[in-house]
């Protein structure tokens, strides 16, 4: 018990050291959370409600036809930091979708590959994504580009091309921005990447799941300790983080796909990412 408690303290101190330059401070209680007190996963529909209706997804649901969702991404799609493949966000999202759409045949295919950047994902678009004839592609990207210092201009060109390829085929697209984690916050262009992905979603007629803003709210508003949702590596999500993320994603997909065609959502505007002056 003492070793476990010391490990939690060390992780919290590491997270605090990385968050301080951004004006973010861990709450006092974060240093020693109650081991069995998992926080609730609260709805954040003001952030997660998609601006656009998922048209193709809605058609499959209306016709009770098999709905195919491909989760494309890198390690936080593959499930790094999770205790098992069943604890990854695509698996948790699929389980939740069976609850919210109980009569709908559907499958969620996890096409996450550890360590990949945008260019590598595009290189396997045909084999990993298009060959499955998806109705919805949920594309998580941007984090590895940040970690490796890639040009944001290159990311813009590549992601824009990928969205255009999917939209030309009539596939619904949702982008996922980087995670709110110490290793991401430490990068000088993190704010720009979050802003860039939101802009590319709007410009490409895609939707955005603002993962960064959702996770930021967990910590800054709900006062959930960082090590409750982030793995000890300071980058990847853990079982609780993936479970809540998958649940919120499934609820956003369900709402956007069952929304009346004449009802438009007000675009969600994530809180600005502003480092402390």
C-alpha atoms as an extended CHARMM CRD file, in Angstrom:
* protein
*
       277  EXT
         1         1  UNK       CA              0.0000000000        0.0000000000        0.0000000000  PROA      1               0.0000000000
         2         2  UNK       CA              2.8460000000        2.3880000000        0.8910000000  PROA      2               0.0000000000
         3         3  UNK       CA              4.6300000000        1.6760000000       -2.4180000000  PROA      3               0.0000000000
         4         4  UNK       CA              1.4210000000        2.3150000000       -4.3620000000  PROA      4               0.0000000000
         5         5  UNK       CA              0.8600000000        5.5760000000       -2.4980000000  PROA      5               0.0000000000
         6         6  UNK       CA              4.4310000000        6.7470000000       -3.1590000000  PROA      6               0.0000000000
         7         7  UNK       CA              4.0610000000        5.8950000000       -6.8550000000  PROA      7               0.0000000000
         8         8  UNK       CA              0.9350000000        8.0440000000       -7.0890000000  PROA      8               0.0000000000
         9         9  UNK       CA              2.7140000000       10.9350000000       -5.4080000000  PROA      9               0.0000000000
        10        10  UNK       CA              5.6760000000       10.6810000000       -7.7970000000  PROA      10              0.0000000000
        11        11  UNK       CA              3.3560000000       10.6840000000      -10.8370000000  PROA      11              0.0000000000
        12        12  UNK       CA              1.4800000000       13.6920000000       -9.5030000000  PROA      12              0.0000000000
        13        13  UNK       CA              4.7040000000       15.6340000000       -8.8950000000  PROA      13              0.0000000000
        14        14  UNK       CA              5.8590000000       14.8770000000      -12.4590000000  PROA      14              0.0000000000
        15        15  UNK       CA              2.5380000000       16.0390000000      -13.8940000000  PROA      15              0.0000000000
        16        16  UNK       CA              2.6370000000       19.1910000000      -11.7660000000  PROA      16              0.0000000000
        17        17  UNK       CA              6.1240000000       20.0740000000      -12.9600000000  PROA      17              0.0000000000
        18        18  UNK       CA              5.0610000000       19.8640000000      -16.6000000000  PROA      18              0.0000000000
        19        19  UNK       CA              1.7810000000       21.7170000000      -16.1040000000  PROA      19              0.0000000000
        20        20  UNK       CA              3.2190000000       24.6950000000      -14.2110000000  PROA      20              0.0000000000
        21        21  UNK       CA              4.4870000000       26.5250000000      -17.3710000000  PROA      21              0.0000000000
        22        22  UNK       CA              0.9020000000       26.5190000000      -18.6660000000  PROA      22              0.0000000000
        23        23  UNK       CA             -0.5080000000       28.0960000000      -15.5360000000  PROA      23              0.0000000000
        24        24  UNK       CA             -2.2020000000       24.8250000000      -14.5700000000  PROA      24              0.0000000000
        25        25  UNK       CA             -1.9950000000       23.6430000000      -10.9830000000  PROA      25              0.0000000000
        26        26  UNK       CA             -3.0420000000       20.2850000000       -9.5970000000  PROA      26              0.0000000000
        27        27  UNK       CA             -5.5890000000       20.4870000000       -6.7780000000  PROA      27              0.0000000000
        28        28  UNK       CA             -4.2300000000       19.7160000000       -3.3250000000  PROA      28              0.0000000000
        29        29  UNK       CA             -6.2740000000       16.5040000000       -3.0740000000  PROA      29              0.0000000000
        30        30  UNK       CA             -4.6840000000       15.1180000000       -6.2350000000  PROA      30              0.0000000000
        31        31  UNK       CA             -1.5580000000       13.9300000000       -4.4180000000  PROA      31              0.0000000000
        32        32  UNK       CA             -3.3310000000       11.0680000000       -2.6630000000  PROA      32              0.0000000000
        33        33  UNK       CA             -6.6910000000       10.1830000000       -4.2200000000  PROA      33              0.0000000000
        34        34  UNK       CA             -8.8280000000        7.5390000000       -2.5990000000  PROA      34              0.0000000000
        35        35  UNK       CA             -7.8430000000        4.3040000000       -4.4210000000  PROA      35              0.0000000000
        36        36  UNK       CA            -11.4040000000        3.0600000000       -4.8970000000  PROA      36              0.0000000000
        37        37  UNK       CA            -13.0850000000        6.4010000000       -5.6230000000  PROA      37              0.0000000000
        38        38  UNK       CA            -13.4630000000        6.4270000000       -9.4180000000  PROA      38              0.0000000000
        39        39  UNK       CA            -15.0700000000        9.7120000000      -10.5020000000  PROA      39              0.0000000000
        40        40  UNK       CA            -18.2500000000        9.6710000000      -12.5900000000  PROA      40              0.0000000000
        41        41  UNK       CA            -18.0240000000       10.1640000000      -16.3510000000  PROA      41              0.0000000000
        42        42  UNK       CA            -20.1580000000       13.2660000000      -16.8160000000  PROA      42              0.0000000000
        43        43  UNK       CA            -21.7490000000       14.3870000000      -20.0700000000  PROA      43              0.0000000000
        44        44  UNK       CA            -20.0600000000       17.3170000000      -21.7980000000  PROA      44              0.0000000000
        45        45  UNK       CA            -22.5730000000       17.8040000000      -24.5860000000  PROA      45              0.0000000000
        46        46  UNK       CA            -21.8360000000       21.5260000000      -24.7910000000  PROA      46              0.0000000000
        47        47  UNK       CA            -18.3670000000       20.5500000000      -26.0310000000  PROA      47              0.0000000000
        48        48  UNK       CA            -18.9590000000       17.2160000000      -27.7290000000  PROA      48              0.0000000000
        49        49  UNK       CA            -22.1560000000       17.8050000000      -29.7180000000  PROA      49              0.0000000000
        50        50  UNK       CA            -21.0920000000       17.7360000000      -33.3540000000  PROA      50              0.0000000000
        51        51  UNK       CA            -21.7650000000       20.7340000000      -35.5380000000  PROA      51              0.0000000000
        52        52  UNK       CA            -23.0810000000       18.5800000000      -38.3800000000  PROA      52              0.0000000000
        53        53  UNK       CA            -25.4360000000       15.6490000000      -38.6430000000  PROA      53              0.0000000000
        54        54  UNK       CA            -23.6870000000       12.3830000000      -39.5530000000  PROA      54              0.0000000000
        55        55  UNK       CA            -25.6580000000       11.8550000000      -42.7430000000  PROA      55              0.0000000000
        56        56  UNK       CA            -24.3910000000        8.4700000000      -43.9260000000  PROA      56              0.0000000000
        57        57  UNK       CA            -24.4140000000        7.0760000000      -40.4060000000  PROA      57              0.0000000000
        58        58  UNK       CA            -27.9950000000        8.3190000000      -39.9990000000  PROA      58              0.0000000000
        59        59  UNK       CA            -29.0320000000        6.5730000000      -43.2240000000  PROA      59              0.0000000000
        60        60  UNK       CA            -27.6350000000        3.2420000000      -42.0410000000  PROA      60              0.0000000000
        61        61  UNK       CA            -29.4450000000        3.5890000000      -38.7200000000  PROA      61              0.0000000000
        62        62  UNK       CA            -32.7370000000        4.5530000000      -40.3880000000  PROA      62              0.0000000000
        63        63  UNK       CA            -32.5190000000        1.4690000000      -42.6320000000  PROA      63              0.0000000000
        64        64  UNK       CA            -31.2320000000       -0.8430000000      -39.8630000000  PROA      64              0.0000000000
        65        65  UNK       CA            -28.2810000000       -1.7320000000      -42.1120000000  PROA      65              0.0000000000
        66        66  UNK       CA            -24.8840000000       -2.7260000000      -40.7760000000  PROA      66              0.0000000000
        67        67  UNK       CA            -23.0430000000        0.3890000000      -39.6020000000  PROA      67              0.0000000000
        68        68  UNK       CA            -19.2610000000        0.2010000000      -39.9930000000  PROA      68              0.0000000000
        69        69  UNK       CA            -17.1070000000        2.5980000000      -37.9990000000  PROA      69              0.0000000000
        70        70  UNK       CA            -13.3310000000        2.6840000000      -38.4280000000  PROA      70              0.0000000000
        71        71  UNK       CA            -11.2610000000        4.2190000000      -35.6360000000  PROA      71              0.0000000000
        72        72  UNK       CA             -8.0450000000        5.4020000000      -37.3040000000  PROA      72              0.0000000000
        73        73  UNK       CA             -5.1260000000        6.7020000000      -35.3150000000  PROA      73              0.0000000000
        74        74  UNK       CA             -1.9460000000        6.0020000000      -33.4430000000  PROA      74              0.0000000000
        75        75  UNK       CA             -1.2500000000        4.6590000000      -29.9640000000  PROA      75              0.0000000000
        76        76  UNK       CA             -4.1520000000        6.3100000000      -28.1540000000  PROA      76              0.0000000000
        77        77  UNK       CA             -6.4870000000        4.5960000000      -30.6340000000  PROA      77              0.0000000000
        78        78  UNK       CA             -4.6110000000        1.2930000000      -30.4940000000  PROA      78              0.0000000000
        79        79  UNK       CA             -4.9840000000        1.4600000000      -26.7120000000  PROA      79              0.0000000000
        80        80  UNK       CA             -1.5100000000        2.1310000000      -25.2910000000  PROA      80              0.0000000000
        81        81  UNK       CA             -1.9000000000        2.5800000000      -21.5480000000  PROA      81              0.0000000000
        82        82  UNK       CA             -5.0290000000        0.4120000000      -21.3640000000  PROA      82              0.0000000000
        83        83  UNK       CA             -4.9860000000       -2.8060000000      -19.3660000000  PROA      83              0.0000000000
        84        84  UNK       CA             -6.3330000000       -4.8310000000      -22.3170000000  PROA      84              0.0000000000
        85        85  UNK       CA             -7.6430000000       -4.3510000000      -25.8830000000  PROA      85              0.0000000000
        86        86  UNK       CA            -11.1730000000       -4.3770000000      -24.4570000000  PROA      86              0.0000000000
        87        87  UNK       CA            -10.2990000000       -1.2480000000      -22.4540000000  PROA      87              0.0000000000
        88        88  UNK       CA             -9.2850000000        0.8190000000      -25.5170000000  PROA      88              0.0000000000
        89        89  UNK       CA            -11.5280000000        3.7210000000      -26.4960000000  PROA      89              0.0000000000
        90        90  UNK       CA            -12.8720000000        2.0330000000      -29.6980000000  PROA      90              0.0000000000
        91        91  UNK       CA            -13.9180000000       -1.0200000000      -27.6630000000  PROA      91              0.0000000000
        92        92  UNK       CA            -15.5530000000        1.1040000000      -24.9790000000  PROA      92              0.0000000000
        93        93  UNK       CA            -17.2650000000        3.2070000000      -27.6510000000  PROA      93              0.0000000000
        94        94  UNK       CA            -18.6540000000        0.0960000000      -29.3430000000  PROA      94              0.0000000000
        95        95  UNK       CA            -20.0140000000       -1.2240000000      -26.0500000000  PROA      95              0.0000000000
        96        96  UNK       CA            -21.7350000000        2.0980000000      -25.3910000000  PROA      96              0.0000000000
        97        97  UNK       CA            -23.1770000000        2.2360000000      -28.9180000000  PROA      97              0.0000000000
        98        98  UNK       CA            -24.8450000000       -1.1220000000      -28.3500000000  PROA      98              0.0000000000
        99        99  UNK       CA            -26.5630000000        0.5340000000      -25.3820000000  PROA      99              0.0000000000
       100       100  UNK       CA            -27.6020000000        3.7500000000      -27.1380000000  PROA      100             0.0000000000
       101       101  UNK       CA            -28.5400000000        2.0070000000      -30.4100000000  PROA      101             0.0000000000
       102       102  UNK       CA            -29.7270000000       -1.4020000000      -29.1270000000  PROA      102             0.0000000000
       103       103  UNK       CA            -31.4260000000       -2.5100000000      -32.3460000000  PROA      103             0.0000000000
       104       104  UNK       CA            -28.6830000000       -1.3200000000      -34.6840000000  PROA      104             0.0000000000
       105       105  UNK       CA            -26.2290000000       -3.8340000000      -36.2140000000  PROA      105             0.0000000000
       106       106  UNK       CA            -22.8130000000       -2.2110000000      -36.0220000000  PROA      106             0.0000000000
       107       107  UNK       CA            -19.1160000000       -2.8710000000      -35.7930000000  PROA      107             0.0000000000
       108       108  UNK       CA            -16.2340000000       -0.6670000000      -34.6630000000  PROA      108             0.0000000000
       109       109  UNK       CA            -12.8650000000       -1.5660000000      -36.1720000000  PROA      109             0.0000000000
       110       110  UNK       CA             -9.7620000000       -0.4520000000      -34.3120000000  PROA      110             0.0000000000
       111       111  UNK       CA             -7.1910000000        0.6480000000      -36.8650000000  PROA      111             0.0000000000
       112       112  UNK       CA             -4.8030000000        2.3550000000      -34.4710000000  PROA      112             0.0000000000
       113       113  UNK       CA             -1.0640000000        1.6970000000      -34.8620000000  PROA      113             0.0000000000
       114       114  UNK       CA              1.4090000000        2.7020000000      -32.1730000000  PROA      114             0.0000000000
       115       115  UNK       CA              3.7440000000        5.5280000000      -33.1110000000  PROA      115             0.0000000000
       116       116  UNK       CA              2.2490000000        6.4610000000      -36.4770000000  PROA      116             0.0000000000
       117       117  UNK       CA              2.0990000000       10.0020000000      -37.8080000000  PROA      117             0.0000000000
       118       118  UNK       CA             -0.2870000000       11.4490000000      -40.3970000000  PROA      118             0.0000000000
       119       119  UNK       CA              1.7850000000       10.4360000000      -43.4180000000  PROA      119             0.0000000000
       120       120  UNK       CA              1.9900000000        6.8200000000      -42.2620000000  PROA      120             0.0000000000
       121       121  UNK       CA             -1.7690000000        6.6950000000      -41.6860000000  PROA      121             0.0000000000
       122       122  UNK       CA             -2.4330000000        8.0320000000      -45.1670000000  PROA      122             0.0000000000
       123       123  UNK       CA             -0.1010000000        5.3900000000      -46.6230000000  PROA      123             0.0000000000
       124       124  UNK       CA             -2.4150000000        2.6580000000      -45.3220000000  PROA      124             0.0000000000
       125       125  UNK       CA             -5.7220000000        4.3750000000      -46.0450000000  PROA      125             0.0000000000
       126       126  UNK       CA             -6.6960000000        1.8860000000      -48.7240000000  PROA      126             0.0000000000
       127       127  UNK       CA             -5.7310000000       -1.2650000000      -46.8480000000  PROA      127             0.0000000000
       128       128  UNK       CA             -6.7670000000       -0.2840000000      -43.3250000000  PROA      128             0.0000000000
       129       129  UNK       CA             -9.7000000000        2.0440000000      -43.8930000000  PROA      129             0.0000000000
       130       130  UNK       CA            -11.2770000000        2.1530000000      -47.3540000000  PROA      130             0.0000000000
       131       131  UNK       CA            -11.1940000000       -1.6150000000      -47.8380000000  PROA      131             0.0000000000
       132       132  UNK       CA            -13.6490000000       -1.9360000000      -44.9370000000  PROA      132             0.0000000000
       133       133  UNK       CA            -16.1920000000        0.3040000000      -46.7220000000  PROA      133             0.0000000000
       134       134  UNK       CA            -16.7580000000        2.4560000000      -43.6130000000  PROA      134             0.0000000000
       135       135  UNK       CA            -19.7390000000        4.6920000000      -43.0420000000  PROA      135             0.0000000000
       136       136  UNK       CA            -17.9140000000        6.7230000000      -40.4080000000  PROA      136             0.0000000000
       137       137  UNK       CA            -14.1970000000        7.2550000000      -39.8810000000  PROA      137             0.0000000000
       138       138  UNK       CA            -13.0700000000        8.6440000000      -36.5350000000  PROA      138             0.0000000000
       139       139  UNK       CA             -9.5420000000        9.9320000000      -37.0820000000  PROA      139             0.0000000000
       140       140  UNK       CA             -7.2600000000       10.6460000000      -34.1290000000  PROA      140             0.0000000000
       141       141  UNK       CA             -4.1170000000       12.4970000000      -35.1570000000  PROA      141             0.0000000000
       142       142  UNK       CA             -1.7250000000       15.3340000000      -34.3650000000  PROA      142             0.0000000000
       143       143  UNK       CA             -0.0870000000       14.1180000000      -31.1630000000  PROA      143             0.0000000000
       144       144  UNK       CA              2.8910000000       12.3550000000      -32.7400000000  PROA      144             0.0000000000
       145       145  UNK       CA              3.4710000000       15.2960000000      -35.0630000000  PROA      145             0.0000000000
       146       146  UNK       CA              3.7360000000       17.4790000000      -31.9600000000  PROA      146             0.0000000000
       147       147  UNK       CA              6.0570000000       15.0970000000      -30.1460000000  PROA      147             0.0000000000
       148       148  UNK       CA              8.3720000000       14.8840000000      -33.1560000000  PROA      148             0.0000000000
       149       149  UNK       CA              8.3170000000       18.5650000000      -34.0270000000  PROA      149             0.0000000000
       150       150  UNK       CA              6.7490000000       18.1210000000      -37.4550000000  PROA      150             0.0000000000
       151       151  UNK       CA              5.6890000000       21.1590000000      -39.4510000000  PROA      151             0.0000000000
       152       152  UNK       CA              2.1180000000       22.2500000000      -38.8490000000  PROA      152             0.0000000000
       153       153  UNK       CA              1.9100000000       23.1930000000      -42.5110000000  PROA      153             0.0000000000
       154       154  UNK       CA              2.6940000000       19.6040000000      -43.4560000000  PROA      154             0.0000000000
       155       155  UNK       CA              0.0360000000       18.3510000000      -41.0570000000  PROA      155             0.0000000000
       156       156  UNK       CA             -2.5060000000       20.7380000000      -42.6100000000  PROA      156             0.0000000000
       157       157  UNK       CA             -1.7950000000       19.5000000000      -46.1420000000  PROA      157             0.0000000000
       158       158  UNK       CA             -1.8910000000       15.8100000000      -45.2230000000  PROA      158             0.0000000000
       159       159  UNK       CA             -4.9800000000       15.8870000000      -43.0110000000  PROA      159             0.0000000000
       160       160  UNK       CA             -6.8570000000       18.0760000000      -45.4840000000  PROA      160             0.0000000000
       161       161  UNK       CA             -6.0730000000       15.5420000000      -48.2160000000  PROA      161             0.0000000000
       162       162  UNK       CA             -7.2340000000       12.6500000000      -46.0460000000  PROA      162             0.0000000000
       163       163  UNK       CA            -10.5230000000       14.3210000000      -45.1460000000  PROA      163             0.0000000000
       164       164  UNK       CA            -11.1610000000       15.1600000000      -48.8110000000  PROA      164             0.0000000000
       165       165  UNK       CA            -10.5820000000       11.5330000000      -49.8710000000  PROA      165             0.0000000000
       166       166  UNK       CA            -13.0800000000       10.2670000000      -47.3260000000  PROA      166             0.0000000000
       167       167  UNK       CA            -15.7000000000       12.9200000000      -48.0220000000  PROA      167             0.0000000000
       168       168  UNK       CA            -15.5410000000       12.2920000000      -51.7840000000  PROA      168             0.0000000000
       169       169  UNK       CA            -16.6950000000        8.7540000000      -51.0040000000  PROA      169             0.0000000000
       170       170  UNK       CA            -19.5620000000       10.0490000000      -48.8920000000  PROA      170             0.0000000000
       171       171  UNK       CA            -17.9940000000        8.8280000000      -45.6410000000  PROA      171             0.0000000000
       172       172  UNK       CA            -18.7430000000       10.7170000000      -42.4280000000  PROA      172             0.0000000000
       173       173  UNK       CA            -15.5690000000       11.9990000000      -40.7440000000  PROA      173             0.0000000000
       174       174  UNK       CA            -14.8180000000       12.9790000000      -37.1630000000  PROA      174             0.0000000000
       175       175  UNK       CA            -11.3730000000       14.2850000000      -36.1700000000  PROA      175             0.0000000000
       176       176  UNK       CA             -9.9590000000       13.8600000000      -32.6630000000  PROA      176             0.0000000000
       177       177  UNK       CA             -7.4180000000       16.3940000000      -31.4370000000  PROA      177             0.0000000000
       178       178  UNK       CA             -4.4900000000       15.6560000000      -29.0570000000  PROA      178             0.0000000000
       179       179  UNK       CA             -4.9390000000       14.5560000000      -25.4750000000  PROA      179             0.0000000000
       180       180  UNK       CA             -4.6040000000       16.8640000000      -22.4940000000  PROA      180             0.0000000000
       181       181  UNK       CA             -1.5440000000       15.2540000000      -20.9570000000  PROA      181             0.0000000000
       182       182  UNK       CA              1.7530000000       16.4750000000      -19.5010000000  PROA      182             0.0000000000
       183       183  UNK       CA              3.8180000000       15.2780000000      -22.4760000000  PROA      183             0.0000000000
       184       184  UNK       CA              1.5410000000       17.1960000000      -24.8810000000  PROA      184             0.0000000000
       185       185  UNK       CA              1.3380000000       20.3290000000      -22.7590000000  PROA      185             0.0000000000
       186       186  UNK       CA              5.1310000000       20.4980000000      -22.6860000000  PROA      186             0.0000000000
       187       187  UNK       CA              5.2720000000       21.0430000000      -26.4700000000  PROA      187             0.0000000000
       188       188  UNK       CA              5.3910000000       24.6890000000      -27.5980000000  PROA      188             0.0000000000
       189       189  UNK       CA              3.0060000000       24.2220000000      -30.5450000000  PROA      189             0.0000000000
       190       190  UNK       CA              0.3200000000       22.2630000000      -28.6970000000  PROA      190             0.0000000000
       191       191  UNK       CA             -2.1110000000       25.1870000000      -28.7690000000  PROA      191             0.0000000000
       192       192  UNK       CA             -1.5920000000       25.6470000000      -32.5060000000  PROA      192             0.0000000000
       193       193  UNK       CA             -2.2150000000       21.9640000000      -33.2120000000  PROA      193             0.0000000000
       194       194  UNK       CA             -5.5020000000       21.9820000000      -31.2960000000  PROA      194             0.0000000000
       195       195  UNK       CA             -6.6100000000       25.1000000000      -33.1860000000  PROA      195             0.0000000000
       196       196  UNK       CA             -5.4410000000       23.7000000000      -36.5360000000  PROA      196             0.0000000000
       197       197  UNK       CA             -7.4220000000       20.4710000000      -36.2580000000  PROA      197             0.0000000000
       198       198  UNK       CA            -10.5770000000       22.3680000000      -35.3310000000  PROA      198             0.0000000000
       199       199  UNK       CA            -10.1130000000       24.5950000000      -38.3840000000  PROA      199             0.0000000000
       200       200  UNK       CA             -9.4880000000       21.6400000000      -40.7100000000  PROA      200             0.0000000000
       201       201  UNK       CA            -12.6450000000       19.9280000000      -39.4980000000  PROA      201             0.0000000000
       202       202  UNK       CA            -14.7200000000       23.0240000000      -40.2840000000  PROA      202             0.0000000000
       203       203  UNK       CA            -13.0680000000       23.5980000000      -43.6490000000  PROA      203             0.0000000000
       204       204  UNK       CA            -13.3350000000       19.9520000000      -44.7050000000  PROA      204             0.0000000000
       205       205  UNK       CA            -16.9940000000       19.4260000000      -43.7430000000  PROA      205             0.0000000000
       206       206  UNK       CA            -15.9190000000       17.0510000000      -40.9970000000  PROA      206             0.0000000000
       207       207  UNK       CA            -16.7770000000       17.0630000000      -37.3150000000  PROA      207             0.0000000000
       208       208  UNK       CA            -14.4480000000       17.4170000000      -34.3650000000  PROA      208             0.0000000000
       209       209  UNK       CA            -14.3710000000       15.6240000000      -31.0390000000  PROA      209             0.0000000000
       210       210  UNK       CA            -12.4420000000       18.1130000000      -28.8510000000  PROA      210             0.0000000000
       211       211  UNK       CA            -10.5880000000       15.5820000000      -26.7350000000  PROA      211             0.0000000000
       212       212  UNK       CA             -8.1810000000       18.1970000000      -25.3860000000  PROA      212             0.0000000000
       213       213  UNK       CA            -10.9940000000       20.4250000000      -24.0930000000  PROA      213             0.0000000000
       214       214  UNK       CA            -12.8940000000       17.4660000000      -22.6360000000  PROA      214             0.0000000000
       215       215  UNK       CA             -9.8710000000       16.2290000000      -20.7080000000  PROA      215             0.0000000000
       216       216  UNK       CA             -8.9410000000       19.7370000000      -19.6450000000  PROA      216             0.0000000000
       217       217  UNK       CA            -12.3870000000       20.0770000000      -18.0940000000  PROA      217             0.0000000000
       218       218  UNK       CA            -11.9090000000       16.8100000000      -16.2170000000  PROA      218             0.0000000000
       219       219  UNK       CA             -8.9080000000       18.3100000000      -14.4950000000  PROA      219             0.0000000000
       220       220  UNK       CA             -9.5530000000       22.0350000000      -14.2410000000  PROA      220             0.0000000000
       221       221  UNK       CA            -13.3160000000       22.0830000000      -13.6420000000  PROA      221             0.0000000000
       222       222  UNK       CA            -14.1420000000       18.6670000000      -12.2030000000  PROA      222             0.0000000000
       223       223  UNK       CA            -10.8650000000       18.6390000000      -10.2460000000  PROA      223             0.0000000000
       224       224  UNK       CA            -10.0370000000       15.0920000000      -11.2810000000  PROA      224             0.0000000000
       225       225  UNK       CA             -6.3480000000       14.3220000000      -10.6610000000  PROA      225             0.0000000000
       226       226  UNK       CA             -4.3010000000       13.9010000000      -13.8400000000  PROA      226             0.0000000000
       227       227  UNK       CA             -3.2190000000       10.3920000000      -12.8600000000  PROA      227             0.0000000000
       228       228  UNK       CA             -6.8580000000        9.3350000000      -12.7140000000  PROA      228             0.0000000000
       229       229  UNK       CA             -7.0820000000        9.5390000000      -16.5120000000  PROA      229             0.0000000000
       230       230  UNK       CA             -3.4380000000        9.5550000000      -17.7190000000  PROA      230             0.0000000000
       231       231  UNK       CA             -1.0320000000        6.6210000000      -17.6440000000  PROA      231             0.0000000000
       232       232  UNK       CA              2.2040000000        6.9560000000      -15.6080000000  PROA      232             0.0000000000
       233       233  UNK       CA              4.0590000000        7.6500000000      -18.8720000000  PROA      233             0.0000000000
       234       234  UNK       CA              2.5070000000       11.1370000000      -18.8650000000  PROA      234             0.0000000000
       235       235  UNK       CA              1.1160000000       10.7280000000      -22.3750000000  PROA      235             0.0000000000
       236       236  UNK       CA             -1.3810000000        7.9330000000      -22.8860000000  PROA      236             0.0000000000
       237       237  UNK       CA             -4.7980000000        7.5720000000      -21.3120000000  PROA      237             0.0000000000
       238       238  UNK       CA             -5.5430000000        4.7990000000      -18.8410000000  PROA      238             0.0000000000
       239       239  UNK       CA             -8.6170000000        2.5820000000      -18.4300000000  PROA      239             0.0000000000
       240       240  UNK       CA            -10.7460000000        5.2920000000      -16.8010000000  PROA      240             0.0000000000
       241       241  UNK       CA             -9.7370000000        7.8680000000      -19.4140000000  PROA      241             0.0000000000
       242       242  UNK       CA            -10.4530000000        5.5580000000      -22.3430000000  PROA      242             0.0000000000
       243       243  UNK       CA            -13.7660000000        4.4210000000      -20.8610000000  PROA      243             0.0000000000
       244       244  UNK       CA            -15.0890000000        7.9450000000      -20.3720000000  PROA      244             0.0000000000
       245       245  UNK       CA            -13.7060000000        9.1020000000      -23.7220000000  PROA      245             0.0000000000
       246       246  UNK       CA            -15.3260000000        6.1530000000      -25.5090000000  PROA      246             0.0000000000
       247       247  UNK       CA            -18.6330000000        6.7780000000      -23.7810000000  PROA      247             0.0000000000
       248       248  UNK       CA            -18.7000000000       10.4760000000      -24.6630000000  PROA      248             0.0000000000
       249       249  UNK       CA            -17.7390000000        9.7150000000      -28.2640000000  PROA      249             0.0000000000
       250       250  UNK       CA            -20.5010000000        7.1150000000      -28.5940000000  PROA      250             0.0000000000
       251       251  UNK       CA            -23.0570000000        9.5300000000      -27.1880000000  PROA      251             0.0000000000
       252       252  UNK       CA            -21.9330000000       12.2560000000      -29.6030000000  PROA      252             0.0000000000
       253       253  UNK       CA            -22.1750000000        9.8620000000      -32.5690000000  PROA      253             0.0000000000
       254       254  UNK       CA            -25.6180000000        8.6760000000      -31.4720000000  PROA      254             0.0000000000
       255       255  UNK       CA            -26.9670000000       12.1990000000      -31.0890000000  PROA      255             0.0000000000
       256       256  UNK       CA            -25.5740000000       13.4060000000      -34.4230000000  PROA      256             0.0000000000
       257       257  UNK       CA            -26.8380000000       10.3280000000      -36.2940000000  PROA      257             0.0000000000
       258       258  UNK       CA            -30.3430000000       10.3920000000      -34.8310000000  PROA      258             0.0000000000
       259       259  UNK       CA            -30.8150000000       14.1530000000      -34.9550000000  PROA      259             0.0000000000
       260       260  UNK       CA            -33.6930000000       15.2480000000      -37.2220000000  PROA      260             0.0000000000
       261       261  UNK       CA            -32.3430000000       16.2860000000      -40.6070000000  PROA      261             0.0000000000
       262       262  UNK       CA            -33.8070000000       19.7760000000      -40.2640000000  PROA      262             0.0000000000
       263       263  UNK       CA            -32.1150000000       20.4440000000      -36.9150000000  PROA      263             0.0000000000
       264       264  UNK       CA            -28.6090000000       21.8920000000      -36.9560000000  PROA      264             0.0000000000
       265       265  UNK       CA            -26.3460000000       22.0270000000      -33.9530000000  PROA      265             0.0000000000
       266       266  UNK       CA            -24.6030000000       25.1770000000      -32.8950000000  PROA      266             0.0000000000
       267       267  UNK       CA            -20.9040000000       24.5250000000      -33.4980000000  PROA      267             0.0000000000
       268       268  UNK       CA            -19.1560000000       23.6120000000      -30.2720000000  PROA      268             0.0000000000
       269       269  UNK       CA            -16.3570000000       26.0600000000      -29.5270000000  PROA      269             0.0000000000
       270       270  UNK       CA            -13.7760000000       24.4710000000      -27.2410000000  PROA      270             0.0000000000
       271       271  UNK       CA            -12.2710000000       26.7630000000      -24.5900000000  PROA      271             0.0000000000
       272       272  UNK       CA             -9.1980000000       28.5770000000      -25.8280000000  PROA      272             0.0000000000
       273       273  UNK       CA             -5.8910000000       26.9050000000      -25.0880000000  PROA      273             0.0000000000
       274       274  UNK       CA             -3.9150000000       29.7480000000      -23.5360000000  PROA      274             0.0000000000
       275       275  UNK       CA             -0.5840000000       29.2410000000      -21.7650000000  PROA      275             0.0000000000
       276       276  UNK       CA             -0.0360000000       31.5190000000      -18.8090000000  PROA      276             0.0000000000
       277       277  UNK       CA              1.6360000000       34.8300000000      -19.7460000000  PROA      277             0.0000000000
